[in-house]
mmCIF file of C-alpha atoms and ligand atoms in Angstrom:
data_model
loop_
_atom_site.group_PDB
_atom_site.id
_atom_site.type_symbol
_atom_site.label_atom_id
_atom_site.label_comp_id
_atom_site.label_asym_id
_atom_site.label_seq_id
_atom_site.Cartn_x
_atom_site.Cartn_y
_atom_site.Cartn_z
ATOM 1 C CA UNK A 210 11.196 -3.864 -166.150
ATOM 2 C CA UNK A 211 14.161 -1.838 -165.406
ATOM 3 C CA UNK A 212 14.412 -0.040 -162.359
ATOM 4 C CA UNK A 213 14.420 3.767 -162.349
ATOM 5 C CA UNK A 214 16.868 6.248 -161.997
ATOM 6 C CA UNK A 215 17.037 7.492 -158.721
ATOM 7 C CA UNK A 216 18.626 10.416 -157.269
ATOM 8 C CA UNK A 217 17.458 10.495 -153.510
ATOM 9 C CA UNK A 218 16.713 7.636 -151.511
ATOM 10 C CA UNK A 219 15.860 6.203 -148.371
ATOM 11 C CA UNK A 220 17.466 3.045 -147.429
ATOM 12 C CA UNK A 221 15.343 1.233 -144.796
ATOM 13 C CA UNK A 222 17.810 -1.335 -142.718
ATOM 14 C CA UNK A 223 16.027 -3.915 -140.537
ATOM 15 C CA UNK A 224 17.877 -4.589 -137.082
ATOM 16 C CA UNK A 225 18.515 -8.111 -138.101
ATOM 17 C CA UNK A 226 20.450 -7.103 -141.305
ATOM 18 C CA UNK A 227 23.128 -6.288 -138.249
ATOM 19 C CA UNK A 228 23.007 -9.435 -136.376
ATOM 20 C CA UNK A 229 25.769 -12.090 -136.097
ATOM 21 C CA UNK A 230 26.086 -15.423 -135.446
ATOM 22 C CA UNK A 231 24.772 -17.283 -132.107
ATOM 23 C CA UNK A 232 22.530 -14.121 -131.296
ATOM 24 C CA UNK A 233 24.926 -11.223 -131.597
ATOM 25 C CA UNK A 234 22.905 -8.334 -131.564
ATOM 26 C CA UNK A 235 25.066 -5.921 -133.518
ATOM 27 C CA UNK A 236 27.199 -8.111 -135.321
ATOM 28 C CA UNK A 237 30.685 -5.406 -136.062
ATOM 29 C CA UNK A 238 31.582 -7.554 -138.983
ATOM 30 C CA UNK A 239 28.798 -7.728 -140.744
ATOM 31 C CA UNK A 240 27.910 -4.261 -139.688
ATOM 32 C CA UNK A 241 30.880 -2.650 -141.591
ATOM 33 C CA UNK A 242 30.063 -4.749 -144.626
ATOM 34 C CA UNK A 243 26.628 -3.413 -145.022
ATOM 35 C CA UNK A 244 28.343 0.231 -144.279
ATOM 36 C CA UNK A 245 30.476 -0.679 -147.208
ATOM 37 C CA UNK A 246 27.520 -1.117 -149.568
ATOM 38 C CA UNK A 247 26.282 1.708 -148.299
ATOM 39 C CA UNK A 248 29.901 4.003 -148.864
ATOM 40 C CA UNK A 249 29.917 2.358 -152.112
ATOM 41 C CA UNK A 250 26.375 3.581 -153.339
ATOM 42 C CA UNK A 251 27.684 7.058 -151.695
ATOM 43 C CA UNK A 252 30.302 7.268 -153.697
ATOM 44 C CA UNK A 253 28.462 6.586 -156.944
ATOM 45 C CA UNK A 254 26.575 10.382 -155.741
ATOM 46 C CA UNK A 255 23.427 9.194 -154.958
ATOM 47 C CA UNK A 256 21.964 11.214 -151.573
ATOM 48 C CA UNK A 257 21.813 8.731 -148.594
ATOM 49 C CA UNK A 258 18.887 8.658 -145.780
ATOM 50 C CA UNK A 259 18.930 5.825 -143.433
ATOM 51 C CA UNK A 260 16.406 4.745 -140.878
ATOM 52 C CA UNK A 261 17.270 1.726 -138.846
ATOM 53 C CA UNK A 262 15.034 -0.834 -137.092
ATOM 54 C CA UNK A 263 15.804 -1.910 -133.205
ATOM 55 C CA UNK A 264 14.291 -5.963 -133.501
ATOM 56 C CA UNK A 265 17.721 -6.679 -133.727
ATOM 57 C CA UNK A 266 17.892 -6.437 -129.883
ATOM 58 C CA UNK A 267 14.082 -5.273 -128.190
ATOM 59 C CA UNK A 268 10.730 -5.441 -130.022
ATOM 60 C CA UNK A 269 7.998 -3.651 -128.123
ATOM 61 C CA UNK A 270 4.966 -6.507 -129.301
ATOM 62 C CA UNK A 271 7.094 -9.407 -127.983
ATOM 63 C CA UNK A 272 8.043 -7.597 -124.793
ATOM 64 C CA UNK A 273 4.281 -6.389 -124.246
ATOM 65 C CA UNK A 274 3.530 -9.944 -124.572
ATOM 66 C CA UNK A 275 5.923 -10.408 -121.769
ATOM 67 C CA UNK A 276 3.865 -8.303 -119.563
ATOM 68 C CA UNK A 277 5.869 -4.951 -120.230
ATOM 69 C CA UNK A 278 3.229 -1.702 -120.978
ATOM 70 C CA UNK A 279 2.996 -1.899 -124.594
ATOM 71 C CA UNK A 280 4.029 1.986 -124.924
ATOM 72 C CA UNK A 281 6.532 1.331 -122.434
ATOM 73 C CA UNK A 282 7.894 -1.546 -124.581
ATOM 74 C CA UNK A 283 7.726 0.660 -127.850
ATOM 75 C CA UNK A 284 9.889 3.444 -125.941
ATOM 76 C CA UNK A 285 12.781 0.487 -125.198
ATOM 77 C CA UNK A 286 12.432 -0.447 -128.635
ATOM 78 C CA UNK A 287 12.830 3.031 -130.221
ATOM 79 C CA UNK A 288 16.222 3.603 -127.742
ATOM 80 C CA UNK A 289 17.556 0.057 -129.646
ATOM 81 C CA UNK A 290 17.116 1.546 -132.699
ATOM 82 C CA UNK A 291 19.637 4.738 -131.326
ATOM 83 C CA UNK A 292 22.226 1.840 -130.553
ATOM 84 C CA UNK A 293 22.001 0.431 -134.096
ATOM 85 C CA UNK A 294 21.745 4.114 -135.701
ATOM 86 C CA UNK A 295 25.326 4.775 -133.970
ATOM 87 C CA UNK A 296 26.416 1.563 -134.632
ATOM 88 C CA UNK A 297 26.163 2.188 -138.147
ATOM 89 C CA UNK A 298 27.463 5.751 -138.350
ATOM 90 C CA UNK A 299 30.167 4.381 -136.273
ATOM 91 C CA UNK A 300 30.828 2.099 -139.060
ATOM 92 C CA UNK A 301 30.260 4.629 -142.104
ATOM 93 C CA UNK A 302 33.075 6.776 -140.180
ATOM 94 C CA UNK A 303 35.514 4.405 -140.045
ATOM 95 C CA UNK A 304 35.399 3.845 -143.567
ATOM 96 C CA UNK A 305 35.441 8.269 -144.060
ATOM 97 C CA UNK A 306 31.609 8.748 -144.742
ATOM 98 C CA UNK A 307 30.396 12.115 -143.499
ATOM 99 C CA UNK A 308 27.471 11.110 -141.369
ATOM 100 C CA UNK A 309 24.446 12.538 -139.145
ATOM 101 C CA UNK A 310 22.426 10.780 -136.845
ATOM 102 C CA UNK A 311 19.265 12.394 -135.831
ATOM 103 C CA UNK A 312 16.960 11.237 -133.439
ATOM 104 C CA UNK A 313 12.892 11.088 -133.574
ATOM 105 C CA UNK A 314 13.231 11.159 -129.576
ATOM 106 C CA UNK A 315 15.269 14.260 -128.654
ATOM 107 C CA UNK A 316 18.991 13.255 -127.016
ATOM 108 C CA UNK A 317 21.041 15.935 -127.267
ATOM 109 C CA UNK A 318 24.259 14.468 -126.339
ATOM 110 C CA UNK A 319 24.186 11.610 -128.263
ATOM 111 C CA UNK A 320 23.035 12.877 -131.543
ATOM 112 C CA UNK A 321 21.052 15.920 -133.297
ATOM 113 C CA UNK A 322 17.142 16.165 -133.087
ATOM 114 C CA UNK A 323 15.182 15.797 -136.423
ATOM 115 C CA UNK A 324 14.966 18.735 -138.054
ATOM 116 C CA UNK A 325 13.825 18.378 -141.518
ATOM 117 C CA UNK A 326 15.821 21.643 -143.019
ATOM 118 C CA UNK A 327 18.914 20.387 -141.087
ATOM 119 C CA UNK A 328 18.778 16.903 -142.411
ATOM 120 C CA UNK A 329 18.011 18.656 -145.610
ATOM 121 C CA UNK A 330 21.646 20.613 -145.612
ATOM 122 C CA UNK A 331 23.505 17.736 -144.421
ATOM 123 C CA UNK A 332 22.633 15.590 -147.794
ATOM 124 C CA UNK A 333 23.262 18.818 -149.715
ATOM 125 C CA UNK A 334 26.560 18.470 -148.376
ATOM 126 C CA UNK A 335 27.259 15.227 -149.006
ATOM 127 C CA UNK A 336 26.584 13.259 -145.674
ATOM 128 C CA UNK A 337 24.667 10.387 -144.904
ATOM 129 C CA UNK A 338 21.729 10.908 -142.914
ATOM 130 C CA UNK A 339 21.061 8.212 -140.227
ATOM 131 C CA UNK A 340 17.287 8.800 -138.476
ATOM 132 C CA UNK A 341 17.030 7.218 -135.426
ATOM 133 C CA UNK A 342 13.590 6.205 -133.028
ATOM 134 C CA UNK A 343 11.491 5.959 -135.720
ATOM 135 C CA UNK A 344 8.507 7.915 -135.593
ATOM 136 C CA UNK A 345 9.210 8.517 -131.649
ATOM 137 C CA UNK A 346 5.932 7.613 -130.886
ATOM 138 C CA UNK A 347 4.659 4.247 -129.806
ATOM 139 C CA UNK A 348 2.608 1.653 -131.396
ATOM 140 C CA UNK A 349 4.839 2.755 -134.807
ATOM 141 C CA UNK A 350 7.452 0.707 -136.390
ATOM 142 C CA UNK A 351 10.451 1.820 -138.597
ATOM 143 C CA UNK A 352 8.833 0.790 -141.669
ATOM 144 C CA UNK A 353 6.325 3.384 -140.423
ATOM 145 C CA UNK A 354 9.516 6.053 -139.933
ATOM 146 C CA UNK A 355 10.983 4.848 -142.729
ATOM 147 C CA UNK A 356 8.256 5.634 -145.330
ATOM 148 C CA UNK A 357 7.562 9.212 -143.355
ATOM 149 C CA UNK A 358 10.670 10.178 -143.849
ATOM 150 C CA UNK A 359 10.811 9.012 -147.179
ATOM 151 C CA UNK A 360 7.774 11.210 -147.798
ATOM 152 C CA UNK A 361 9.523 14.005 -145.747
ATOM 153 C CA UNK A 362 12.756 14.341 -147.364
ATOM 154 C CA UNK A 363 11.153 13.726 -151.156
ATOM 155 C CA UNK A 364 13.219 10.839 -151.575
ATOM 156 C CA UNK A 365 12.480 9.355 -155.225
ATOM 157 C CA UNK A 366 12.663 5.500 -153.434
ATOM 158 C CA UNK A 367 12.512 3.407 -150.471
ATOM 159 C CA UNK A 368 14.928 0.819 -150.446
ATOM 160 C CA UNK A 369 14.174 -2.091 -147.970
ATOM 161 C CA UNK A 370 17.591 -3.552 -147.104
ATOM 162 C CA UNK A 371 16.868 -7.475 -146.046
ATOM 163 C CA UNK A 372 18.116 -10.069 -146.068
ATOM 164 C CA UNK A 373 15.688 -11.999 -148.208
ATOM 165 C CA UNK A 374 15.917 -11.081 -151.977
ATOM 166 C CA UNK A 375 12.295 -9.734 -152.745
ATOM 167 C CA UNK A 376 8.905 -10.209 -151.829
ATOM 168 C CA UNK A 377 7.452 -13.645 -152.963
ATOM 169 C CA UNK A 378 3.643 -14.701 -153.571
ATOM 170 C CA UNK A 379 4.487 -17.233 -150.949
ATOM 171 C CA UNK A 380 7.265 -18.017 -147.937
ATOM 172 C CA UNK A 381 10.227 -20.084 -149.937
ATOM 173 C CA UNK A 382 10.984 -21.295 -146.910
ATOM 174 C CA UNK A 383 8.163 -23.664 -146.505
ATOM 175 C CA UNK A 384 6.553 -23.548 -150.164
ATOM 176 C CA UNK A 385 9.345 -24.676 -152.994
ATOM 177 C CA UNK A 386 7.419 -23.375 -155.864
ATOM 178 C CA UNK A 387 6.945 -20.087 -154.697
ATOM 179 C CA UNK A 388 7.949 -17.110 -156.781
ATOM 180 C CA UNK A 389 9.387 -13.885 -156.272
ATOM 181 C CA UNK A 390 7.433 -10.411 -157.831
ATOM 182 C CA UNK A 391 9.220 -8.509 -160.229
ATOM 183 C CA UNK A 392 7.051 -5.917 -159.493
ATOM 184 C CA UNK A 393 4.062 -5.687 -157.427
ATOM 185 C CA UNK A 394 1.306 -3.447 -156.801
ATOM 186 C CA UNK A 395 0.608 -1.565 -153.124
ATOM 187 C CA UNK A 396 -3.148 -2.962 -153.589
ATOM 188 C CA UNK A 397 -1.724 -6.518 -153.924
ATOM 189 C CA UNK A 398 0.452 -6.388 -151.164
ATOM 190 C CA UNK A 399 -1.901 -5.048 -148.937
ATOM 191 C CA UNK A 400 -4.979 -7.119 -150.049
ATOM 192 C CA UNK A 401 -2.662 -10.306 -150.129
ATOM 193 C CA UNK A 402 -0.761 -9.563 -146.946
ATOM 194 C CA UNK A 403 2.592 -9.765 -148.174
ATOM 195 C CA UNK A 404 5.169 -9.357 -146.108
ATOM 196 C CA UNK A 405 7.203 -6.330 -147.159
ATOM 197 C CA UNK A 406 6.707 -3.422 -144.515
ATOM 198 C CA UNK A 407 3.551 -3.083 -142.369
ATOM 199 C CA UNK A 408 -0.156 -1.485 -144.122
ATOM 200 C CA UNK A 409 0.678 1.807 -142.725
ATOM 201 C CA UNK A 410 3.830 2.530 -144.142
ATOM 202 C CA UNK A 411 2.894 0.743 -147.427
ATOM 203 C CA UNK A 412 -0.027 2.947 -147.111
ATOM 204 C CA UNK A 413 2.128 6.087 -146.862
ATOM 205 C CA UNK A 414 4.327 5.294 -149.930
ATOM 206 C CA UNK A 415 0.934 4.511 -151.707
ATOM 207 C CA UNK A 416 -0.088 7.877 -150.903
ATOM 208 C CA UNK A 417 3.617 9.908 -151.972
ATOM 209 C CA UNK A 418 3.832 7.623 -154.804
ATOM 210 C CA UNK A 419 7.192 6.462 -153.337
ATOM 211 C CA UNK A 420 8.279 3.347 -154.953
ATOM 212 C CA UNK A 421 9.465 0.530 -152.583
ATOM 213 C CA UNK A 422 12.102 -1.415 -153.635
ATOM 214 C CA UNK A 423 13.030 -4.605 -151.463
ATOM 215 C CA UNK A 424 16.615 -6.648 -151.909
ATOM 216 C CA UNK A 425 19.094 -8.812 -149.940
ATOM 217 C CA UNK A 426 21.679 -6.026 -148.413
ATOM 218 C CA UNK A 427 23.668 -8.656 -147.303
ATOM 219 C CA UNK A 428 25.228 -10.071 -150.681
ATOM 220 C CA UNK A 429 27.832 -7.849 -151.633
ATOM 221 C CA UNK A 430 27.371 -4.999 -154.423
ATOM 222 C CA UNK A 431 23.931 -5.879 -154.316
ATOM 223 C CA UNK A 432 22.364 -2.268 -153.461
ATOM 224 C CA UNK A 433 24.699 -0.538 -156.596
ATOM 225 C CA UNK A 434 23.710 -2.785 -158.604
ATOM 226 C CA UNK A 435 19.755 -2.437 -157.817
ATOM 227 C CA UNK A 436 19.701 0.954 -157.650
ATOM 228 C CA UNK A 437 21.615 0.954 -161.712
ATOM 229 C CA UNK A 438 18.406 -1.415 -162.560
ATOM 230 C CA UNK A 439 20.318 -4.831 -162.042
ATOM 231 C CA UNK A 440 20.469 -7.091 -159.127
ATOM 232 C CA UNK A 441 17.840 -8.858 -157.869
ATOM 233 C CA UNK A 442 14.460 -7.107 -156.340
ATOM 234 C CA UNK A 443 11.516 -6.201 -156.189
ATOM 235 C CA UNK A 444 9.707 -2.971 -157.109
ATOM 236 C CA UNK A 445 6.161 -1.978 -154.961
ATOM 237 C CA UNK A 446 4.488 0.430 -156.926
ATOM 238 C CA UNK A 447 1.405 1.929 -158.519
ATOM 239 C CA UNK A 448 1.562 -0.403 -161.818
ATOM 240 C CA UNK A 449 1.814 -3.585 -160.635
ATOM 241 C CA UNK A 450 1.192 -7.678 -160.951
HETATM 242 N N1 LIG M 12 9.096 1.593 -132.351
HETATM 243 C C1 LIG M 12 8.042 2.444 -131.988
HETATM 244 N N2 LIG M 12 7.772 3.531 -132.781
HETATM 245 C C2 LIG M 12 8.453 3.800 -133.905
HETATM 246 C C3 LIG M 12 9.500 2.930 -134.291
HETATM 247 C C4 LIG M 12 9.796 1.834 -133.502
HETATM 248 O O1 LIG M 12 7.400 2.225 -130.980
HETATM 249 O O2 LIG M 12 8.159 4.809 -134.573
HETATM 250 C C5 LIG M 12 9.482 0.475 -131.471
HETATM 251 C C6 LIG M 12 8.602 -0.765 -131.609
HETATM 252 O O3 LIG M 12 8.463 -1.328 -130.322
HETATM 253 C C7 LIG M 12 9.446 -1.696 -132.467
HETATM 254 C C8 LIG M 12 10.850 -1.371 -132.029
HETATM 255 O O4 LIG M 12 10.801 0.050 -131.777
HETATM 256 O O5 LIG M 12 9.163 -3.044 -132.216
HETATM 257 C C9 LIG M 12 11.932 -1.690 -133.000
HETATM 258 O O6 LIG M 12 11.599 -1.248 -134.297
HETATM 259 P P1 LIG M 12 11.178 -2.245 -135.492
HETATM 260 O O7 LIG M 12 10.442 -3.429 -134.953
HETATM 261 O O8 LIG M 12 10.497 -1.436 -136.526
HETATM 262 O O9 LIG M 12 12.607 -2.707 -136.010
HETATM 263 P P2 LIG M 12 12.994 -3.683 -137.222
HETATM 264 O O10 LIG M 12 11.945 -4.745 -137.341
HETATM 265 O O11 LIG M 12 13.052 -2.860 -138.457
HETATM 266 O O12 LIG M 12 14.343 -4.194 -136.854
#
């Protein structure tokens, strides 16, 4: 199975892909590396979207189960994902990436709105496209934003940026002889309950036909060398285990 060629894609990063050691939420080292995969992919003229997660620093389940109004929570947890969005452009433009960020939730000084033609002309042009707040809606997650913008802006893939290598039949944590999919079918991860994105952004990329492909962002060259079919990963998809 090699992977396919892709010209468009959607690179889904997890908060946590951005924490450092001892709890730091945005971690600026580690940060710039994963901006340096990403300039590096750039650079090989593939067209960039990004949507980043906030459970790096406020998850709106866990804070609901503090006692917080569960859409209240969600609305804290969309503005972390605006601190990690800028935290990464901040990093892509030190290293001279052209970036965007645009926000689900309407800011106008910080960053542009989404607008789909907009973000549209900014990859035409070359920049990286950073969306922000996921969905903006509550009880959504960025996998959810993630795959609808995947959908949105016809990108051929979504690339789950972990920092886990694929998705495995068990957790290798706690179960030694578990193995890790090559491929995998949506149907099997959703009747299994694997853990690569929640059902309803699985669902989406079901429905679009968007291929999913999950890999460890965080060892270095890792994403090029996925997206020219090596590396290690693993492809969700219509024809699968
Ligand atoms: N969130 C939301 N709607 C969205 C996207 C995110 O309500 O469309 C909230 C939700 O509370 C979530 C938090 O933002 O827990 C952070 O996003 P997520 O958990 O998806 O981040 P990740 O796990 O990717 O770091």
């Amino acid at each position: 199975m090699t992977t396919p060629r892709f010209k468009r894609i959607l690179l889904k990063l997890s908060g946590e892909v951005l924490m450092g050691e001892g709890g730091l939420a945005i971690s600026p080292e580690i940060t710039a590396r994963v901006a340096q995969e990403i300039a590096d992919v750039r650079a090989k003229g593939y067209e960039l979207c990004v949507v980043v997660g906030g459970g790096n620093i406020f998850r709106g389940l866990s804070a609901a189960a503090k006692g917080i109004e569960r859409a209240t929570a969600d609305y804290m947890g969309m503005l972390a994902t605006v601190m990690n969005a800028l935290a990464v452009q901040n990093a892509l433009e030190q290293i001279g990436v052209d970036t965007r960020v645009q926000s689900a939730i309407p800011m106008s000084s910080v960053c542009e709105p989404f607008i789909r033609r907009r973000a549209e002309r900014h990859l035409e042009k070359g920049r990286v496209v950073i969306f922000a707040a996921g969905v903006g809606s509550p009880f959504f997650t960025t996998d959810s934003g993630a795959a609808l913008r995947a959908a949105e802006m016809k990108c051929d893939a979504l690339f789950k940026g972990t920092s886990v290598d694929g998705v495995y039949d068990a957790d290798p944590k706690k179960v030694p002889t578990a193995t890790r999919y090559e491929t995998v079918s949506y149907s099997k991860v959703l009747s299994d309950d694997l853990k690569v994105m929640d059902a309803s952004a699985i669902a989406l990329c079901r429905d679009n036909n968007i291929p999913i492909v999950v890999f460890n962002i965080r060892e270095h060259g890792n994403f090029g060398a996925v997206l020219s079919g090596e590396g290690v990963s693993t492809i969700v998809q219509n024809t699968g285990a």
